[in-house]
Short mmCIF file of C-alpha atoms (C1' of nucleotides) in Angstrom, two decimals:
data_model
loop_
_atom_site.label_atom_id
_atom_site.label_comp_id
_atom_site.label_asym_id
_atom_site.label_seq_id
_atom_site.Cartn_x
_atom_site.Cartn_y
_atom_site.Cartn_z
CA UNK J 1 3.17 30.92 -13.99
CA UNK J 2 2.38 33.25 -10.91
CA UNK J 3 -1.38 31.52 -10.33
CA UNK J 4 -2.43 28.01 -11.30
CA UNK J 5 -4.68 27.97 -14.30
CA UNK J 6 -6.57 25.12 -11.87
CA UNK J 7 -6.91 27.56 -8.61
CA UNK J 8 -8.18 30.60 -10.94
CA UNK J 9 -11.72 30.28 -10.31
CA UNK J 10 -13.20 32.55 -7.68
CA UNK J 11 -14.61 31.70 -4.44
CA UNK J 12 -11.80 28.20 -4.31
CA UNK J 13 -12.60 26.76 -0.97
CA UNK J 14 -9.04 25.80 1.04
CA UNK J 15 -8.41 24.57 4.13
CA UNK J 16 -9.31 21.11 5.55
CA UNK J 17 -11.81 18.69 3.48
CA UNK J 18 -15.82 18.07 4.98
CA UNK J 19 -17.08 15.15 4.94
CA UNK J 20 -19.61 16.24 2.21
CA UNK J 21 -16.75 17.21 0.14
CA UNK J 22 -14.99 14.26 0.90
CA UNK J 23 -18.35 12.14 -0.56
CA UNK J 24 -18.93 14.47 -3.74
CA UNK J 25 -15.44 13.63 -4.41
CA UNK J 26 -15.83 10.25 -3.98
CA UNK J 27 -19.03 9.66 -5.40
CA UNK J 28 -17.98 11.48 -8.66
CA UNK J 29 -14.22 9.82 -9.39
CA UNK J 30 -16.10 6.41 -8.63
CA UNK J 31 -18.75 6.75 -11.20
CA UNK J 32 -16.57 9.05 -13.74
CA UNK J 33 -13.21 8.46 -13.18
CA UNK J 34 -10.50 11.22 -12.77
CA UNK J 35 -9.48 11.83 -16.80
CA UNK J 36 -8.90 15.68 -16.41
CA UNK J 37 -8.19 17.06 -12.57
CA UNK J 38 -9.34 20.58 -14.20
CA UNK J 39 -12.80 19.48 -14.82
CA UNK J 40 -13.50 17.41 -11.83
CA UNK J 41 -14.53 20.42 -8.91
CA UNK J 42 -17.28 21.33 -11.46
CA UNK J 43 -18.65 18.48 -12.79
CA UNK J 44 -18.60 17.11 -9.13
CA UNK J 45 -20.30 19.80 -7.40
CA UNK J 46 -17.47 21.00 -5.33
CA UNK J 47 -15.70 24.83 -5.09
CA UNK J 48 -12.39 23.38 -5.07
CA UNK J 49 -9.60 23.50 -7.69
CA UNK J 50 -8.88 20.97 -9.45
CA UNK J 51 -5.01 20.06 -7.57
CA UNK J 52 -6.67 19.85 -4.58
CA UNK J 53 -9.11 17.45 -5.27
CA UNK J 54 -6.91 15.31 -7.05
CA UNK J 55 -4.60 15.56 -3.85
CA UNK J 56 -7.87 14.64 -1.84
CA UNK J 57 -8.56 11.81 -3.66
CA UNK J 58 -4.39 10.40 -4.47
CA UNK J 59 -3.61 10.76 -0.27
CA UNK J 60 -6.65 10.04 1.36
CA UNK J 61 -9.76 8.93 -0.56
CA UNK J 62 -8.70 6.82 -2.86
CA UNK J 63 -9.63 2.80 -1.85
CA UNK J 64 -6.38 1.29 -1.83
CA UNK J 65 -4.99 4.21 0.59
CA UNK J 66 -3.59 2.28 3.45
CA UNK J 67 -3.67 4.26 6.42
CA UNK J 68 -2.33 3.70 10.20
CA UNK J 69 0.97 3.48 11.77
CA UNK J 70 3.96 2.58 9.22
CA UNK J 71 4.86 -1.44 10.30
CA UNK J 72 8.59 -2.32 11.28
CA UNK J 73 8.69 -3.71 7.65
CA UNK J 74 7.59 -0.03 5.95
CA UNK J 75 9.97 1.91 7.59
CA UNK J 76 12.93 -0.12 7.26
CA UNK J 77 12.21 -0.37 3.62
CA UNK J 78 11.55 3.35 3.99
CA UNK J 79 15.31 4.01 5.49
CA UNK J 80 16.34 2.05 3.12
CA UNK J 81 15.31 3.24 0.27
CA UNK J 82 16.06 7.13 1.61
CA UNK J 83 18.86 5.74 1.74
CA UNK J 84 19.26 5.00 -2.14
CA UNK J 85 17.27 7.79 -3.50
CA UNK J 86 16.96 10.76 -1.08
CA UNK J 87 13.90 12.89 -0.53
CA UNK J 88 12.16 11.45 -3.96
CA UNK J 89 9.10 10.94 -1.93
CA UNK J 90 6.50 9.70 -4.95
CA UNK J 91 9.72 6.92 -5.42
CA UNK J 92 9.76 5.57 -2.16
CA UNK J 93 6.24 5.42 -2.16
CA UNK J 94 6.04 3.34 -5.49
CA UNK J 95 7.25 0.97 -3.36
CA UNK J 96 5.27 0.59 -0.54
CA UNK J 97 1.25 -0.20 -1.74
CA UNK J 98 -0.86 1.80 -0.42
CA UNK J 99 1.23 4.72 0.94
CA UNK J 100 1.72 7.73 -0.31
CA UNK J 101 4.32 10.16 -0.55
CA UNK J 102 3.02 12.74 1.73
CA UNK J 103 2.01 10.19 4.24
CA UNK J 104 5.72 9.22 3.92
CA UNK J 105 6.98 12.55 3.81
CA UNK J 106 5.27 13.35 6.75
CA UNK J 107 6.38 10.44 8.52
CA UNK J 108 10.25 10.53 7.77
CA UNK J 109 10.41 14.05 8.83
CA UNK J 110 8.57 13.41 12.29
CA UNK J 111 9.10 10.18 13.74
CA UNK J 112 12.08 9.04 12.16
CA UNK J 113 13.96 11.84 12.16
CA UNK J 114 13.19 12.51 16.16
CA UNK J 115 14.08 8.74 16.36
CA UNK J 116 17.51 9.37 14.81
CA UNK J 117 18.02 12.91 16.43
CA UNK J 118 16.97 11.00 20.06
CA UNK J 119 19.53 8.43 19.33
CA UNK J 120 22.19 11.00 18.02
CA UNK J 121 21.75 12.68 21.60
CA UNK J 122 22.02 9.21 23.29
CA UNK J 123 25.23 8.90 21.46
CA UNK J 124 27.19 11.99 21.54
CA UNK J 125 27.15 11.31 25.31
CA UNK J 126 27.59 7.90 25.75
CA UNK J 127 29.49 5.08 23.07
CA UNK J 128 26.87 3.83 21.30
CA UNK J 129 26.03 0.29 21.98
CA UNK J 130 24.16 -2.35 20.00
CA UNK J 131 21.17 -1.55 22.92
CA UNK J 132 20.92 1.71 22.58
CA UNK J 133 20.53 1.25 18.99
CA UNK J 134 18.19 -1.58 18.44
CA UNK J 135 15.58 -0.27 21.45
CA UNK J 136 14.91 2.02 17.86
CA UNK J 137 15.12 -0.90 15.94
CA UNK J 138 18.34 0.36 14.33
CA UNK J 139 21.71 -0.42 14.29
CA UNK J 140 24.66 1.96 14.89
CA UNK J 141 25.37 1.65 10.73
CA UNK J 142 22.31 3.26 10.02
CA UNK J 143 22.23 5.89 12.40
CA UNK J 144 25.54 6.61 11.22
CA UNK J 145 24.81 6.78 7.76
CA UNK J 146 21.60 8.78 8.68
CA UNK J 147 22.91 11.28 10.71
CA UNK J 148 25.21 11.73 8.20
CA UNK J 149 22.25 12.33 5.54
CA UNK J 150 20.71 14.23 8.18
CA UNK J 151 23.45 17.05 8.49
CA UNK J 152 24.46 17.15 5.08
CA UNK J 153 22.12 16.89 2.84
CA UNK J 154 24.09 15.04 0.04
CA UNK J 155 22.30 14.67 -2.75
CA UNK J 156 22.99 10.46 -2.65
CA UNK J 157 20.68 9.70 -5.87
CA UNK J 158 23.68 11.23 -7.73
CA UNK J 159 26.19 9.14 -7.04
CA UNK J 160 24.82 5.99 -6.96
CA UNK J 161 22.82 6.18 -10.36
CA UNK J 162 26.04 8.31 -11.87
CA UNK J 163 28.08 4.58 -10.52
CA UNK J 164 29.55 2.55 -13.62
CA UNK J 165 29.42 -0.56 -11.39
CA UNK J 166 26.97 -3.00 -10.62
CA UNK J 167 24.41 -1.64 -8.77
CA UNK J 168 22.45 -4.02 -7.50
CA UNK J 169 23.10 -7.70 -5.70
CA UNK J 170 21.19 -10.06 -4.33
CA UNK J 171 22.10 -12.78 -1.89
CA UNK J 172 19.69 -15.46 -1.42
CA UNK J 173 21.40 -17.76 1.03
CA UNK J 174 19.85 -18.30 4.05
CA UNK J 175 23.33 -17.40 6.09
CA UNK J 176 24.33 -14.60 4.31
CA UNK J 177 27.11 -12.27 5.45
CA UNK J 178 27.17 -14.44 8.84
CA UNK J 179 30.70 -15.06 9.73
CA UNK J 180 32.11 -12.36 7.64
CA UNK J 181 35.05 -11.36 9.46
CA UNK J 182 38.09 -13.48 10.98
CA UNK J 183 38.50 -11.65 14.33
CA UNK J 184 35.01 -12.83 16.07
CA UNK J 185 33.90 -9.53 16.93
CA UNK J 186 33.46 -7.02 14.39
CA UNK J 187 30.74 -4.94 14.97
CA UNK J 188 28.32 -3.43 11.68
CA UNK J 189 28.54 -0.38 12.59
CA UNK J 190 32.52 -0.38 12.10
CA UNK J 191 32.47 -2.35 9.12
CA UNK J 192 29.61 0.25 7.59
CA UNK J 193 31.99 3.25 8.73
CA UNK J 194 34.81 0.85 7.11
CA UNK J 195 33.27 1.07 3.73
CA UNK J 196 32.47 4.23 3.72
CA UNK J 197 35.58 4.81 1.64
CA UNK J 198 34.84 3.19 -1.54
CA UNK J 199 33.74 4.73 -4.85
CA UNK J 200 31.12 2.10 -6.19
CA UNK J 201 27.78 1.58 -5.18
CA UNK J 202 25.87 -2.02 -4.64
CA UNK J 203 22.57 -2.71 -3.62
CA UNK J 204 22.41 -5.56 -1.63
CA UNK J 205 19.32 -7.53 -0.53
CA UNK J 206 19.36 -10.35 1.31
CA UNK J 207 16.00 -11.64 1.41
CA UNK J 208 13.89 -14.43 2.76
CA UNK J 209 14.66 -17.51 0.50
CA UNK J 210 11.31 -19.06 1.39
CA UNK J 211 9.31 -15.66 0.88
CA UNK J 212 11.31 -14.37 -2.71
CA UNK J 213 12.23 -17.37 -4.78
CA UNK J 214 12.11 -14.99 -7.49
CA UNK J 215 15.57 -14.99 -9.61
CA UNK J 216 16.05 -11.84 -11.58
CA UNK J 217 19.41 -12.03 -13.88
CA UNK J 218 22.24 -9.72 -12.42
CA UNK J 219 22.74 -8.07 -15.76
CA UNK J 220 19.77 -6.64 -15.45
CA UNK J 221 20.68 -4.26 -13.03
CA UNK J 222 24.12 -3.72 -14.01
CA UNK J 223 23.54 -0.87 -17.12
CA UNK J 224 21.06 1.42 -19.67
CA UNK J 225 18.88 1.84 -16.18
CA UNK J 226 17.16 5.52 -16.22
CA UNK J 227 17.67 7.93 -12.92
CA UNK J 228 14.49 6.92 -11.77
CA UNK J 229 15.55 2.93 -11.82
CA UNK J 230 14.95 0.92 -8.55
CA UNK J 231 14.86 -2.61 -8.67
CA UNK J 232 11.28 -4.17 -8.77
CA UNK J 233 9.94 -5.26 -5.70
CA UNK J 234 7.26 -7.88 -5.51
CA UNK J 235 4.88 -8.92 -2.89
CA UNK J 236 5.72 -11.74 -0.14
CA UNK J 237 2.79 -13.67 0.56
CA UNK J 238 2.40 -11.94 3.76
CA UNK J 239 1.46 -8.43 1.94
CA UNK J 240 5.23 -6.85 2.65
CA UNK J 241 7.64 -5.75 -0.22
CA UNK J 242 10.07 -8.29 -1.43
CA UNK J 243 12.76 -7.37 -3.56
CA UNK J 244 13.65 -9.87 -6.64
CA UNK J 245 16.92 -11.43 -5.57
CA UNK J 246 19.92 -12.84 -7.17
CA UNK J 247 22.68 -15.45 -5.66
CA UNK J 248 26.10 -14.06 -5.17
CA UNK J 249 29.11 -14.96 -3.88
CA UNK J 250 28.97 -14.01 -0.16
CA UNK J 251 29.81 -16.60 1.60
CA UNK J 252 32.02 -18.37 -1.18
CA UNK J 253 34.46 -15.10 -0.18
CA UNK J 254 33.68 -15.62 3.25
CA UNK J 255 35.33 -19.11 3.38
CA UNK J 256 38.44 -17.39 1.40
CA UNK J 257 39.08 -15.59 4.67
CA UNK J 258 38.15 -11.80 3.75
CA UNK J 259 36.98 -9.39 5.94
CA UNK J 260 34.28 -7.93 4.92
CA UNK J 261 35.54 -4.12 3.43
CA UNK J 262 37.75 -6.42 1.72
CA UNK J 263 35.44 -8.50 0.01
CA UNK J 264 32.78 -5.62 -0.33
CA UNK J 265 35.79 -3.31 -2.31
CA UNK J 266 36.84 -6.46 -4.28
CA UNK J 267 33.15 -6.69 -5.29
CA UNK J 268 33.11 -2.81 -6.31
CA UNK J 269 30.44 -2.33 -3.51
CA UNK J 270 30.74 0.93 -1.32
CA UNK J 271 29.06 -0.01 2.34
CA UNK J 272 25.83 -1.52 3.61
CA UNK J 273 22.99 -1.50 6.34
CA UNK J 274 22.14 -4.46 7.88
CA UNK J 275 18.31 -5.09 8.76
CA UNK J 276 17.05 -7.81 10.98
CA UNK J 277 18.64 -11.23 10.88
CA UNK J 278 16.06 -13.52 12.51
CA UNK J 279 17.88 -16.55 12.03
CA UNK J 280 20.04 -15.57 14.97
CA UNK J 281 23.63 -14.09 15.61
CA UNK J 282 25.36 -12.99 12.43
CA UNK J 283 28.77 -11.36 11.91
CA UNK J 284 31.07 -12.65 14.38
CA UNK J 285 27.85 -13.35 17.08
CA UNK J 286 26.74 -9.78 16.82
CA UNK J 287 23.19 -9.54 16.49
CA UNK J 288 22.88 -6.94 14.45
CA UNK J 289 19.27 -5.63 14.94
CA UNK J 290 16.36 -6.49 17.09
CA UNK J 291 14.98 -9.95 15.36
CA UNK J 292 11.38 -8.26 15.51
CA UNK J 293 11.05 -8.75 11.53
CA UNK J 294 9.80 -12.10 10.16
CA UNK J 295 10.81 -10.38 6.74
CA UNK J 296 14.23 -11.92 6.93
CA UNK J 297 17.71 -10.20 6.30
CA UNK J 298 17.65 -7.39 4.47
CA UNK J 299 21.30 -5.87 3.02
CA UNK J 300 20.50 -1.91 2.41
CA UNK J 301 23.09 -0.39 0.47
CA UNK J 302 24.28 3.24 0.66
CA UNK J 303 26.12 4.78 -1.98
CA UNK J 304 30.04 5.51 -0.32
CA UNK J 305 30.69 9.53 0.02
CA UNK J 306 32.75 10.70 -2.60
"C1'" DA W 1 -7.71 24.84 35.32
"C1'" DA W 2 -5.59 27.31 31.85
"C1'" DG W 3 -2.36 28.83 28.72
"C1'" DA W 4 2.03 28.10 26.47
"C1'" DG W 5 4.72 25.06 23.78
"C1'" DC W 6 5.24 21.39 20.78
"C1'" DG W 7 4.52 17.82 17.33
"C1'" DG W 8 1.83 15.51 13.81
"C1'" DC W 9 -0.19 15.85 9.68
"C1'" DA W 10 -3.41 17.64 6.05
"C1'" DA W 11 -3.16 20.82 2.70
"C1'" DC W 12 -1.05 24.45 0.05
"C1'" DC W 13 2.60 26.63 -2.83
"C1'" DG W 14 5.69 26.92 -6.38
"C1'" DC W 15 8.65 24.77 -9.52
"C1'" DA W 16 9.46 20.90 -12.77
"C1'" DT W 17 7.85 17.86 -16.04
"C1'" DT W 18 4.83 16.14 -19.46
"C1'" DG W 19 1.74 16.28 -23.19
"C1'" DC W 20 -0.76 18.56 -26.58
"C1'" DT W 21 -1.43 21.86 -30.31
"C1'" DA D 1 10.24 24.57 -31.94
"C1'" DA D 2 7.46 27.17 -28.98
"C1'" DG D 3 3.76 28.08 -26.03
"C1'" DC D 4 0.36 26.69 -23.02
"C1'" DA D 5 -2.26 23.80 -19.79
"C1'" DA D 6 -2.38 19.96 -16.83
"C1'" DT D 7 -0.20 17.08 -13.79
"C1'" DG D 8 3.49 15.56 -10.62
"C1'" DC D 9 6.45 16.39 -7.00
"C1'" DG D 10 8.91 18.09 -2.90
"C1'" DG D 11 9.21 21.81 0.42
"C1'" DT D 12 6.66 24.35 3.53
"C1'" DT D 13 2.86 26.14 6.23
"C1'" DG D 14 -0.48 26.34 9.62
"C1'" DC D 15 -4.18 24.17 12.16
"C1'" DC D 16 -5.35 21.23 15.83
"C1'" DG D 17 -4.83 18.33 19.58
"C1'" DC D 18 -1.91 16.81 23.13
"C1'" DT D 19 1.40 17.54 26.86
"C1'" DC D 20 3.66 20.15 30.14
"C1'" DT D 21 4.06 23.62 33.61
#
DNA sequence: AAGAGCGGCAACCGCATTGCT
DNA sequence: AAGCAATGCGGTTGCCGCTCT
């Protein structure tokens, strides 16, 4: 198709939306509904094509748009999920009410990537340090593993829904990995780079017990899902994504003395990010990331580099 | 004060996908 | 099965406001 059948019609207005386009729009979808995007510019009074009204109305008129400045909760989960899917915007957005994947789009490729890029700088100069990192509200992990994204572009998706191994895990123990590690003072960032290694994929996400008591059945996770599988995430009562968990056997291979690659190759995982740990010092005493986050530990998984 | 540079973000473009005939 | 239209999606553009010099 060289033109869009929808943009066709002569004398299309472009460029930014009035306010009394803005309220045809509105005024029309509320009493009609949106059935056919084609129809909707004429029937509502307004020289636009049909696309861009329905983008009008999907990013930024629509009532349960959330707008304003992405909380320390959204972009984690936002990382995150980058993390697991790549630049399938509409995805990550399916996940976090209210946004949408412009609004995301927009925002990964401003303020998070200038966050990494001003870290990256910070870093190339100087060893990194678990300051430097978590005045971003990241740890050295993720930078790694997003700087790595960053310059290479690595299609990730591929890998980890192409994995024959469990892909997801869920830890709902209030400890979690703490303690992981025999010599006192390993640092996430070196376990992450550790793991990198590994062939399998796991998501892990160790959530809030009080917040998710939700139990979803491993299986579920482990085979038959399509490409566009992500776990389900459910609402906390405090309006932030959850993620259905599932008990595992962290800290049962903990007390059998592993280190951590150890136990995360023995459990076919590939490497992790590790979110805010409010409950205190984790992994040898490390704190791994500012404790900011009342959303509770939260065990990102990236797929290892093949 | 003014203009150049820069960044954020709304909107567009083109390709992919879906659904219908 | 093929063709077409509508919709969905991600990459990209360009305007606008802010900051810097």
């Amino acid at each position: 198709m060289g033109h869009h059948s929808c943009c066709n019609q002569q004398k299309v207005k472009r460029g930014l939306w009035s306010p009394e386009e803005d309220e045809k729009l509105i005024r029309y979808i509320t009493t009609h509904g949106y059935g056919c995007w084609s129809e909707v510019p004429e029937k509502a009074g307004l020289q636009r094509c049909g696309k861009s009204c329905r983008l009008r109305w999907i990013n930024y008129l629509r009532p349960d748009i959330r707008r304003g400045r992405f909380s320390p909760e959204e972009e984690k989960l936002i990382i995150s999920l980058h993390g697991a899917v790549g630049n399938r915007w509409a995805h990550i957005a399916s996940h976090l009410p209210g946004r949408t994947d412009n609004e995301i789009k927009n925002y990964w490729n401003s303020w998070i990537k200038k966050k990494i890029r001003k870290t990256t700088t910070t870093q190339t100069s100087n060893k990194p340090t678990t300051d430097q990192h978590s005045q971003f509200g990241y740890t050295s992990n993720q930078v790694d593993f997003l700087n790595q994204d960053l310059v290479t572009k690595r299609p990730l998706q591929d890998t980890l829904f192409s994995s024959p191994s469990p892909l997801f895990m869920f830890d709902t123990g209030p400890v979690g990995l703490e303690g992981i590690g025999t010599d006192g003072n390993e640092r996430p960032g070196e376990l992450f780079q550790e793991s990198m290694g590994l062939n399998s994929e796991v998501v892990a996400w160790h959530m809030n017990q009080q917040e998710v008591p939700a139990v979803l059945p491993l299986a579920s996770f482990s085979g038959g899902m399509d490409s566009n599988y992500l776990p389900p995430l459910i609402e906390s009562n405090e309006g932030m994504a959850a993620m259905e968990v599932q008990p595992c056997s962290i800290n049962g291979e903990r007390e059998m003395g592993l280190e951590l690659n150890e136990w995360v190759e023995s459990q076919q995982c590939a490497s992790f990010l590790f979110w805010d740990q409010p409950e205190g010092p984790v992994l040898g005493g490390e704190e791994i990331a500012p404790a900011s986050s009342n959303m509770g530990t939260m065990l990102s998984p990236y797929p290892s580099s093949l």
